[in-house]
PDB file of C-alpha atoms in Angstrom:
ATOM      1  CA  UNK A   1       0.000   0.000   0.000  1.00 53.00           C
ATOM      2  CA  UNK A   2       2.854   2.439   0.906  1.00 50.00           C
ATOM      3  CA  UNK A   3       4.387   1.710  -2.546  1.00 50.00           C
ATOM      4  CA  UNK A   4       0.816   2.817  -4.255  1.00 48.00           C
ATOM      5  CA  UNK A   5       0.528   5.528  -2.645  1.00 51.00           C
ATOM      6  CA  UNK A   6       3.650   6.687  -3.180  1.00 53.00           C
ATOM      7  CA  UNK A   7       3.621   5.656  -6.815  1.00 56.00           C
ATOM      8  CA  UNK A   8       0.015   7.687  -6.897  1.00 52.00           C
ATOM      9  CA  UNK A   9       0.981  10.426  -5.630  1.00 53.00           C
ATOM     10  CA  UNK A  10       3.845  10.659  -8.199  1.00 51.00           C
ATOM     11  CA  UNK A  11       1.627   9.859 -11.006  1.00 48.00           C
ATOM     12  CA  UNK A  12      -0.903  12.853  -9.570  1.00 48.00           C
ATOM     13  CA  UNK A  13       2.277  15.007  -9.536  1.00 50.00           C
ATOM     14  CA  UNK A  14       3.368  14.313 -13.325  1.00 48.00           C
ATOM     15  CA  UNK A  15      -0.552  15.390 -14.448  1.00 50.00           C
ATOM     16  CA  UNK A  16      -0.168  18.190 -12.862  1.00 47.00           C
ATOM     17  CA  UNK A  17       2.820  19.379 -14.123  1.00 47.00           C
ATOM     18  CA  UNK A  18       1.297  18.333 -17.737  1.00 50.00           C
ATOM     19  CA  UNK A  19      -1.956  20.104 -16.941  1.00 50.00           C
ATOM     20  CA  UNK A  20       0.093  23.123 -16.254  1.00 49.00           C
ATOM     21  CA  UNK A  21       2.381  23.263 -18.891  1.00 48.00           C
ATOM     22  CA  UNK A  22      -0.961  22.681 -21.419  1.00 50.00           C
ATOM     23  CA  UNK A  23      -2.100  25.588 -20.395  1.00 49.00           C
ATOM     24  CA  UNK A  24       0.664  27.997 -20.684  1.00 48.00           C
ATOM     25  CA  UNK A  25       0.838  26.291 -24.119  1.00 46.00           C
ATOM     26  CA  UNK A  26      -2.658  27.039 -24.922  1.00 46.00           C
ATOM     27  CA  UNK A  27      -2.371  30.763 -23.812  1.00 44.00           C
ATOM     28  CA  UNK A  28       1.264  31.602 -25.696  1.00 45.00           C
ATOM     29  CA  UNK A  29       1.373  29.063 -28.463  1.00 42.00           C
ATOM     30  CA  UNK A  30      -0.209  31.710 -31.217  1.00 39.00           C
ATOM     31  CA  UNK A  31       3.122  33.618 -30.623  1.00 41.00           C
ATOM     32  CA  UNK A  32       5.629  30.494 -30.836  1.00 45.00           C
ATOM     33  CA  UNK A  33       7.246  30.872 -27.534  1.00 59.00           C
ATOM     34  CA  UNK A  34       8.650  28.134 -25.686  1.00 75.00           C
ATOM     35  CA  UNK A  35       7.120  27.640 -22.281  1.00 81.00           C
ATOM     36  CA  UNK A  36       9.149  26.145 -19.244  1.00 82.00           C
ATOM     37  CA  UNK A  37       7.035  25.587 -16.411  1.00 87.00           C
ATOM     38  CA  UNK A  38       9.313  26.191 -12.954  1.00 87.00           C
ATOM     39  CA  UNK A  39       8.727  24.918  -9.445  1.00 85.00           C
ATOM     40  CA  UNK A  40       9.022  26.732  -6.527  1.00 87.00           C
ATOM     41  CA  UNK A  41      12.137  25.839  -4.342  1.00 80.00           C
ATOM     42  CA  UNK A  42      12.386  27.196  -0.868  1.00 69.00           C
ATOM     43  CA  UNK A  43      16.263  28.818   0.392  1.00 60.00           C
ATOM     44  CA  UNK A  44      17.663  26.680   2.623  1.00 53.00           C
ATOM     45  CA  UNK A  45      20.006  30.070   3.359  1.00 49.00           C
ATOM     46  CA  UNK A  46      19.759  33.381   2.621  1.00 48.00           C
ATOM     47  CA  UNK A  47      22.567  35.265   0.544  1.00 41.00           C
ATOM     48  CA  UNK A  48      23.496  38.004   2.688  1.00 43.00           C
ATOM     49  CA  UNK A  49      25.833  35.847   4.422  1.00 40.00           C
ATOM     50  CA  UNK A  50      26.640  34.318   0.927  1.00 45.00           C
ATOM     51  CA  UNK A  51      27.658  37.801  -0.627  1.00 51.00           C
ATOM     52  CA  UNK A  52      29.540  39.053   2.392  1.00 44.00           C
ATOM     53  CA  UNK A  53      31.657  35.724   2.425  1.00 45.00           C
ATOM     54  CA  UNK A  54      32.282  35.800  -1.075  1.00 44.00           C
ATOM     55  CA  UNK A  55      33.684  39.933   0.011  1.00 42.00           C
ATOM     56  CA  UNK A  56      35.629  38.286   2.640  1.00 39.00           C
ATOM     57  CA  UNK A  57      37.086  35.944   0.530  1.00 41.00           C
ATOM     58  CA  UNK A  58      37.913  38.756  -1.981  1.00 36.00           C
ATOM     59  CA  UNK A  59      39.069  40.960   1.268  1.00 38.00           C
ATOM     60  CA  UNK A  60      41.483  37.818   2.319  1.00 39.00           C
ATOM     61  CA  UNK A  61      43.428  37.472  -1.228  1.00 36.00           C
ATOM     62  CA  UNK A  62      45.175  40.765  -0.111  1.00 34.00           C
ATOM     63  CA  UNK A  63      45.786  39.443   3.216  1.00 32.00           C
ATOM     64  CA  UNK A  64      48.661  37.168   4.060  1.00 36.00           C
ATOM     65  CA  UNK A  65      47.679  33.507   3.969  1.00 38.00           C
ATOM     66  CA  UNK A  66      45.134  31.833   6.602  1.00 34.00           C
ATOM     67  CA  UNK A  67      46.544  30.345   9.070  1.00 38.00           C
ATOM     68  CA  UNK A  68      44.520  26.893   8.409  1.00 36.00           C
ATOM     69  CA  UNK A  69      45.596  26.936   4.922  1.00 36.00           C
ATOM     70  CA  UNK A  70      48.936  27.981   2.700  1.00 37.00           C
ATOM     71  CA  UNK A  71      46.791  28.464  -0.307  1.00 40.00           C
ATOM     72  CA  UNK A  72      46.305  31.990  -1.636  1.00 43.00           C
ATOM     73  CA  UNK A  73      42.711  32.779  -2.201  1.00 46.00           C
ATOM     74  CA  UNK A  74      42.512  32.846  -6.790  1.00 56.00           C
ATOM     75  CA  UNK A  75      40.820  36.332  -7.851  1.00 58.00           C
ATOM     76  CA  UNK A  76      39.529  34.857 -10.877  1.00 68.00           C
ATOM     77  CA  UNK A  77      37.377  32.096  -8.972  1.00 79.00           C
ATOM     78  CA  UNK A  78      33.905  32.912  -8.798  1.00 80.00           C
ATOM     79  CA  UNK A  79      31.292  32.042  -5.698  1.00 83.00           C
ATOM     80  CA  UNK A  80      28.417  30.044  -7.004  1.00 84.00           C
ATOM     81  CA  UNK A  81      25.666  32.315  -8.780  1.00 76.00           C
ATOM     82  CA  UNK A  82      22.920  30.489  -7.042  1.00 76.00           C
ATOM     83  CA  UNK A  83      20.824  31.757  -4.936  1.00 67.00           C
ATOM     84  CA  UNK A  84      18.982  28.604  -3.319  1.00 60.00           C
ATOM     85  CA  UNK A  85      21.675  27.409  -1.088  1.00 63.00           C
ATOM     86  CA  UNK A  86      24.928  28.516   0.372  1.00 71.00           C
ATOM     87  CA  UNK A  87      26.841  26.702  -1.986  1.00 82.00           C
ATOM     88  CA  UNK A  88      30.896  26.409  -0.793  1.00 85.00           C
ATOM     89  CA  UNK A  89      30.947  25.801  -4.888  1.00 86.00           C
ATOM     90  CA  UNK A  90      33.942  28.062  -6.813  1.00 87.00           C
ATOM     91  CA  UNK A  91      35.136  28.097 -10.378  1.00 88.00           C
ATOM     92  CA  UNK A  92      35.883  30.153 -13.222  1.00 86.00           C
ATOM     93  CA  UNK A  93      33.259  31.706 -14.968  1.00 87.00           C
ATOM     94  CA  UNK A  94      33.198  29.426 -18.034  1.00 88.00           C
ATOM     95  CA  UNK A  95      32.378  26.484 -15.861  1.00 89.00           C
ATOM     96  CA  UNK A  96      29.286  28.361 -13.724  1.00 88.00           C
ATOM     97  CA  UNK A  97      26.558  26.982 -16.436  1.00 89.00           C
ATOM     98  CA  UNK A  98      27.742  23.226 -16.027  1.00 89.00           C
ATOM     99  CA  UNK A  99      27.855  23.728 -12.021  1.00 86.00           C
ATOM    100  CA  UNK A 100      24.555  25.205 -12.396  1.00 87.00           C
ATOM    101  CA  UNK A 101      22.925  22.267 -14.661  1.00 87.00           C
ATOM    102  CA  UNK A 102      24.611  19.090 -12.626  1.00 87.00           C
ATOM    103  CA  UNK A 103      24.504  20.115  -9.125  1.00 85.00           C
ATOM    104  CA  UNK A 104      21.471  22.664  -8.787  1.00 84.00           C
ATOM    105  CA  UNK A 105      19.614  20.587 -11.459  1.00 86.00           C
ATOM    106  CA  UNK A 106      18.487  23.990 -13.449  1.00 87.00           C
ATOM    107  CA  UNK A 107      16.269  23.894 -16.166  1.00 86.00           C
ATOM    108  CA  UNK A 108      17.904  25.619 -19.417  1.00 88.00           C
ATOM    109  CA  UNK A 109      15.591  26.674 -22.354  1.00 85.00           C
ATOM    110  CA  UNK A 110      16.832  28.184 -26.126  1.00 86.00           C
ATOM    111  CA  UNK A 111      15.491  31.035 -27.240  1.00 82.00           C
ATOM    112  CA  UNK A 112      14.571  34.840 -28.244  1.00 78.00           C
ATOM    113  CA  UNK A 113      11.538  34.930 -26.597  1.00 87.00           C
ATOM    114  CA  UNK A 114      10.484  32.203 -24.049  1.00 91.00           C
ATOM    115  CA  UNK A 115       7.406  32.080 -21.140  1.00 93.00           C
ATOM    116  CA  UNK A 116       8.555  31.476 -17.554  1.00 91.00           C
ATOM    117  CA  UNK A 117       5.780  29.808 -15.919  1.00 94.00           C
ATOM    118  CA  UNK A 118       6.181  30.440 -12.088  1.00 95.00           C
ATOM    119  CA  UNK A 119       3.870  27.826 -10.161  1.00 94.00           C
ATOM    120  CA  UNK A 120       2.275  28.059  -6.635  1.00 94.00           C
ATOM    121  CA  UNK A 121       2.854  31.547  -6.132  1.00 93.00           C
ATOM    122  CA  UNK A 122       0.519  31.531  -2.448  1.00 91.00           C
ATOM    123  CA  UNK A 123       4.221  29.616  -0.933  1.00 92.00           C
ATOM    124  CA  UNK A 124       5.086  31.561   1.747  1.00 90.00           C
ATOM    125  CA  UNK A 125       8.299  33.707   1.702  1.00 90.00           C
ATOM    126  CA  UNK A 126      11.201  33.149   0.725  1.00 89.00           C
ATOM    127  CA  UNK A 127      11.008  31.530  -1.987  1.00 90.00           C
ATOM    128  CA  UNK A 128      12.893  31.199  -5.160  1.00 91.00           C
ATOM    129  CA  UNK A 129      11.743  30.191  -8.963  1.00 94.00           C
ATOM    130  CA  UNK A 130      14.754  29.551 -11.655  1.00 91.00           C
ATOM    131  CA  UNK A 131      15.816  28.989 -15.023  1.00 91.00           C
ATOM    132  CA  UNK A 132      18.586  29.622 -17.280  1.00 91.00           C
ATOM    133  CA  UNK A 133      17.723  30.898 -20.631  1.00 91.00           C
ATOM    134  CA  UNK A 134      20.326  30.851 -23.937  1.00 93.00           C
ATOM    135  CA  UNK A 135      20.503  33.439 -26.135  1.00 91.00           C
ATOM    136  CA  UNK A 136      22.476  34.878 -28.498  1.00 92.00           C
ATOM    137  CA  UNK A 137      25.468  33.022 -28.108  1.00 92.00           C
ATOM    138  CA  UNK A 138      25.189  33.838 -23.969  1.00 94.00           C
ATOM    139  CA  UNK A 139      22.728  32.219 -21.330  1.00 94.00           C
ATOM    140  CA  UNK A 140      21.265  33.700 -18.506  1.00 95.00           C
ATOM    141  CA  UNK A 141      20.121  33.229 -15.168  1.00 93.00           C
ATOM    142  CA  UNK A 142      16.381  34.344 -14.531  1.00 93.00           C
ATOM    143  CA  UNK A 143      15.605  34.800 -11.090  1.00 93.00           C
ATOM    144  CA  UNK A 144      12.252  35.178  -9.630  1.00 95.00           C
ATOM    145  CA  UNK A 145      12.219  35.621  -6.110  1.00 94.00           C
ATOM    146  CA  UNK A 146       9.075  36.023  -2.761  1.00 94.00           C
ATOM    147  CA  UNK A 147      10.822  37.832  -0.422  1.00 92.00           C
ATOM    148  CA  UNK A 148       9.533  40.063   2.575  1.00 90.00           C
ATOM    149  CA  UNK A 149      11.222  43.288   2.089  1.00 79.00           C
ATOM    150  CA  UNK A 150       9.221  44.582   5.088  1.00 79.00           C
ATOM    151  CA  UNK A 151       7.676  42.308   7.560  1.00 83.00           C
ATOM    152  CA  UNK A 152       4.445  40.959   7.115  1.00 84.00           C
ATOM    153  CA  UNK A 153       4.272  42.108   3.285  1.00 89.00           C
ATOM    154  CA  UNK A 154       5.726  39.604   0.385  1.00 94.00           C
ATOM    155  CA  UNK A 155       6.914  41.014  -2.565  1.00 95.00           C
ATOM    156  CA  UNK A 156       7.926  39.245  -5.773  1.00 96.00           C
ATOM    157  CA  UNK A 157      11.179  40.302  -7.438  1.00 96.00           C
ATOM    158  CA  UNK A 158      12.590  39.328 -10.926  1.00 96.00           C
ATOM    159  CA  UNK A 159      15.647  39.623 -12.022  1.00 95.00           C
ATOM    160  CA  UNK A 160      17.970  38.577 -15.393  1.00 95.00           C
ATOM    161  CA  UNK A 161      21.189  38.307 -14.591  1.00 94.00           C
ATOM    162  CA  UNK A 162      23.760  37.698 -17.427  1.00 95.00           C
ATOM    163  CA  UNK A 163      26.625  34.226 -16.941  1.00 94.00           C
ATOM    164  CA  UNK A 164      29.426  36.619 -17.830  1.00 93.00           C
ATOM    165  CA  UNK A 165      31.330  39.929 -17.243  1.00 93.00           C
ATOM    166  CA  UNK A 166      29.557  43.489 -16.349  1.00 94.00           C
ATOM    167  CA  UNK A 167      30.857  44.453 -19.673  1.00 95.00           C
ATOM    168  CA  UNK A 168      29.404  42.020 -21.703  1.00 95.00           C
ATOM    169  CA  UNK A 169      25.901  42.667 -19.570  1.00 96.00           C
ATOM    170  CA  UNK A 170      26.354  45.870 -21.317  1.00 96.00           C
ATOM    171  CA  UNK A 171      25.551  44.690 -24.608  1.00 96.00           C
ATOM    172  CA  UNK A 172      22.024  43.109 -24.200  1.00 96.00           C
ATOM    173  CA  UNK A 173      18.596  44.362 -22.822  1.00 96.00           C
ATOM    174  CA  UNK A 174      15.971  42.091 -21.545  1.00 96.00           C
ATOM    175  CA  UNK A 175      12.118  42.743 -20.983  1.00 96.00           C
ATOM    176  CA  UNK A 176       9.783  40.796 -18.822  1.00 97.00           C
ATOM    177  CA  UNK A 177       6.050  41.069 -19.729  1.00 96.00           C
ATOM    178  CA  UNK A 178       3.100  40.304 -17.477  1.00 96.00           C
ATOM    179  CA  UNK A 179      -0.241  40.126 -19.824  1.00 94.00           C
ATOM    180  CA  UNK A 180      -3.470  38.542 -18.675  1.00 92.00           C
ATOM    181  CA  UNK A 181      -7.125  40.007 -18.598  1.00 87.00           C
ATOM    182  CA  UNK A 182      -6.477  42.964 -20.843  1.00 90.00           C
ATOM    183  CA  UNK A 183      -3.295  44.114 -18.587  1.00 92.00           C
ATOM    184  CA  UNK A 184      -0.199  44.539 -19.615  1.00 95.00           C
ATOM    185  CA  UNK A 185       3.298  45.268 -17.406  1.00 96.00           C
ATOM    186  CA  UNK A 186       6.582  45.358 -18.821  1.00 96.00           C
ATOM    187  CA  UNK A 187      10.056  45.894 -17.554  1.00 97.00           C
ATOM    188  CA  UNK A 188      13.191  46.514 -19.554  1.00 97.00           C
ATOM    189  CA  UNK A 189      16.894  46.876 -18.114  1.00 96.00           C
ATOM    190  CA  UNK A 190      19.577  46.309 -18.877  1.00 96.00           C
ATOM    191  CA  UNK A 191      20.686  42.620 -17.318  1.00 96.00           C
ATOM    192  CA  UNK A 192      23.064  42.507 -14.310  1.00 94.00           C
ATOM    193  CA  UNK A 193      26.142  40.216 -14.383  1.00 93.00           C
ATOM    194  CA  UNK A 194      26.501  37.075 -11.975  1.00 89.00           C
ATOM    195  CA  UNK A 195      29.410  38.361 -10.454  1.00 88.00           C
ATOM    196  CA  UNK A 196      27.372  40.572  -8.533  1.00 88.00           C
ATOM    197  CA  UNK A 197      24.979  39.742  -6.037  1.00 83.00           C
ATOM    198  CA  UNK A 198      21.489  38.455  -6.824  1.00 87.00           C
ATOM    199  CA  UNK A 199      20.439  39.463  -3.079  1.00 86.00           C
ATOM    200  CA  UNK A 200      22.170  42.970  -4.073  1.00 87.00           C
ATOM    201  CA  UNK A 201      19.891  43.566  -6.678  1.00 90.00           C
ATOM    202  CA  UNK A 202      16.862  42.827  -4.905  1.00 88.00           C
ATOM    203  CA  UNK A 203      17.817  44.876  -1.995  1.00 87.00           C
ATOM    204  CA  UNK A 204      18.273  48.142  -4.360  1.00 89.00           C
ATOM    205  CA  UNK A 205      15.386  47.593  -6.017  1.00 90.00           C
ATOM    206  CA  UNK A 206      16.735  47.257  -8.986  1.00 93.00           C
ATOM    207  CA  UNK A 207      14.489  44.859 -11.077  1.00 96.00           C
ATOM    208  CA  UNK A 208      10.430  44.246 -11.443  1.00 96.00           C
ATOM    209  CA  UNK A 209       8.781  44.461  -8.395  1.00 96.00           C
ATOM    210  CA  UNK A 210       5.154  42.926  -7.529  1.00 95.00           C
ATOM    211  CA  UNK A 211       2.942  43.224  -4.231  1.00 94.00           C
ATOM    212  CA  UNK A 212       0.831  40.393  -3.611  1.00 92.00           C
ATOM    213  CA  UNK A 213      -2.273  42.486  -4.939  1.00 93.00           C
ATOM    214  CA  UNK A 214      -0.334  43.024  -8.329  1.00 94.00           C
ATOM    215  CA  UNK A 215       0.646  39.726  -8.334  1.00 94.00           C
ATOM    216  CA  UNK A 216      -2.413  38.106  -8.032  1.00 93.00           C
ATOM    217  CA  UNK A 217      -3.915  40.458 -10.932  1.00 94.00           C
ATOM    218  CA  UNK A 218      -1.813  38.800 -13.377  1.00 96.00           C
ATOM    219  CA  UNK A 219      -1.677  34.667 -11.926  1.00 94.00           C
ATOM    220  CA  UNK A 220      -4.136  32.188 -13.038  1.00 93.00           C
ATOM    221  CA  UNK A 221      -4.993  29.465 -10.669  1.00 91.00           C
ATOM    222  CA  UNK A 222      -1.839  30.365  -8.277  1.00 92.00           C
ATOM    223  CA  UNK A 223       0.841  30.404 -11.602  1.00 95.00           C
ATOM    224  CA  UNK A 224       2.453  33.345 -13.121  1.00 96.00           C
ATOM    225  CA  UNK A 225       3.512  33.450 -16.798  1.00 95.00           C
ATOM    226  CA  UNK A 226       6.552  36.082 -17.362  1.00 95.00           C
ATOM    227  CA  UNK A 227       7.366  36.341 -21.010  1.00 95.00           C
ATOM    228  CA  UNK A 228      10.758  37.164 -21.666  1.00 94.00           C
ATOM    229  CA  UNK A 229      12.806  38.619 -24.618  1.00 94.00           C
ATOM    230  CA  UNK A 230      16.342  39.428 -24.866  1.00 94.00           C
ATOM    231  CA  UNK A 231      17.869  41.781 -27.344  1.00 94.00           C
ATOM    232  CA  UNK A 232      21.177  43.244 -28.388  1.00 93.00           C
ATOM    233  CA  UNK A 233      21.874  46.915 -27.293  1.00 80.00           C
ATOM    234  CA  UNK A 234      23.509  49.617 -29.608  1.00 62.00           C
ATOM    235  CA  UNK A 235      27.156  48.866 -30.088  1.00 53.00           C
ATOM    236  CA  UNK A 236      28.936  50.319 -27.322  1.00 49.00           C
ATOM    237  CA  UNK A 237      31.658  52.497 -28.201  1.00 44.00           C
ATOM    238  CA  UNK A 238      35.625  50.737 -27.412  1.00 42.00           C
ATOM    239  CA  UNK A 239      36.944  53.462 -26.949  1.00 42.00           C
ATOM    240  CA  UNK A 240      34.758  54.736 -24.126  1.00 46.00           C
ATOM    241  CA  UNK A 241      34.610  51.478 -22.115  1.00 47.00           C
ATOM    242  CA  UNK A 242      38.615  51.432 -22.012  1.00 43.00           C
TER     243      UNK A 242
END
């Protein structure tokens, strides 16, 4: 009996899933976008003790050696870029996407324009939806976050952060679009690279921002369907980065 329930409850699971992803189908298919549905995964820790050890690290490559170890701290090794879990994970920055795929098991979808389908939105805070999205030769890490900013009032934050250098974030734009029941929202930045914080961002406000009320305007059935586009900005002048 424990193995049929357990086996039933999977099954129930996998239709829902199906039932969710025929929907966002239904709704975006007459514009050709791909649609990755995304379940919500709760933090196990929260970042700002990720981003001010990945500062202390940077802090203690100046400093002589730890006493525990010989090994000088490597500048050009990068904290992990996700925001679930304190990961102890570091690497260069060509090697973030694999880290990303094998160990954090996130979802990667091809692309101009895709549909992030965020599911049970009522979670309580904090919790995290993610994908990576590739795109023009780069991929990206979308990051939609319930947070309470102020105690006793979730907010939703999404961010597109770029796998690469603040210079090559530069060079692209992204816009995420909320349209359901004749209402549209839109937000267009410029994306943020992974070498800075995610919790940063969120923090500074720097990205779309929902209250519950907002939120709730634009779910259907407790799911909320971001479409996203990424294009390439005017060609930055050389000579005025250097």
């Amino acid at each position: 009996m424990l193995f049929f329930t357990q086996c039933f409850g999977a099954v129930l699971d996998l239709i829902h899933l199906r039932f969710q992803h025929y929907k966002a189908k239904r709704v975006f298919s007459a514009a050709g976008q791909l649609v990755c549905v995304v379940n919500p995964t709760h933090s196990l820790k929260y970042a700002p003790t990720r981003c001010a050890a990945a500062q202390t690290s940077v802090e203690q490559s100046v400093l002589p050696p730890c006493h525990h170890h010989e090994a000088v701290h490597d500048p050009q090794l990068v904290p992990c870029t996700c925001p679930l879990f304190s990961c102890p994970w570091e690497g260069h920055l060509e090697v973030v996407v694999s880290h990303l795929r094998q160990t954090h098991r996130i979802n990667i979808l091809q692309g101009a324009e895709i549909v992030f389908l965020a599911t049970d939105m009522h979670l309580p805070a904090p919790t995290d939806w993610i994908i990576m999205h590739s795109c023009l030769g780069h991929q990206f890490l979308l990051v939609l976050r319930k947070q309470e900013k102020y105690e006793g009032h979730p907010q939703f934050f999404a961010t597109m952060m770029l796998i690469g250098t603040p210079t090559q974030a530069d060079n692209f734009t992204y816009r995420l679009e909320l349209n359901r029941n004749q209402r549209r929202l839109k937000w267009e930045a410029t994306p943020r690279s992974v070498l800075e914080c995610v919790d940063s961002v969120i923090s500074d406000g720097d990205c779309l921002v929902l209250n519950t009320s907002l939120a709730q305007l634009f779910s259907d059935n407790g799911s909320l369907a971001i479409g996203i586009a990424i294009t390439t900005s005017k060609v930055h002048n050389t000579e005025d980065e250097m």
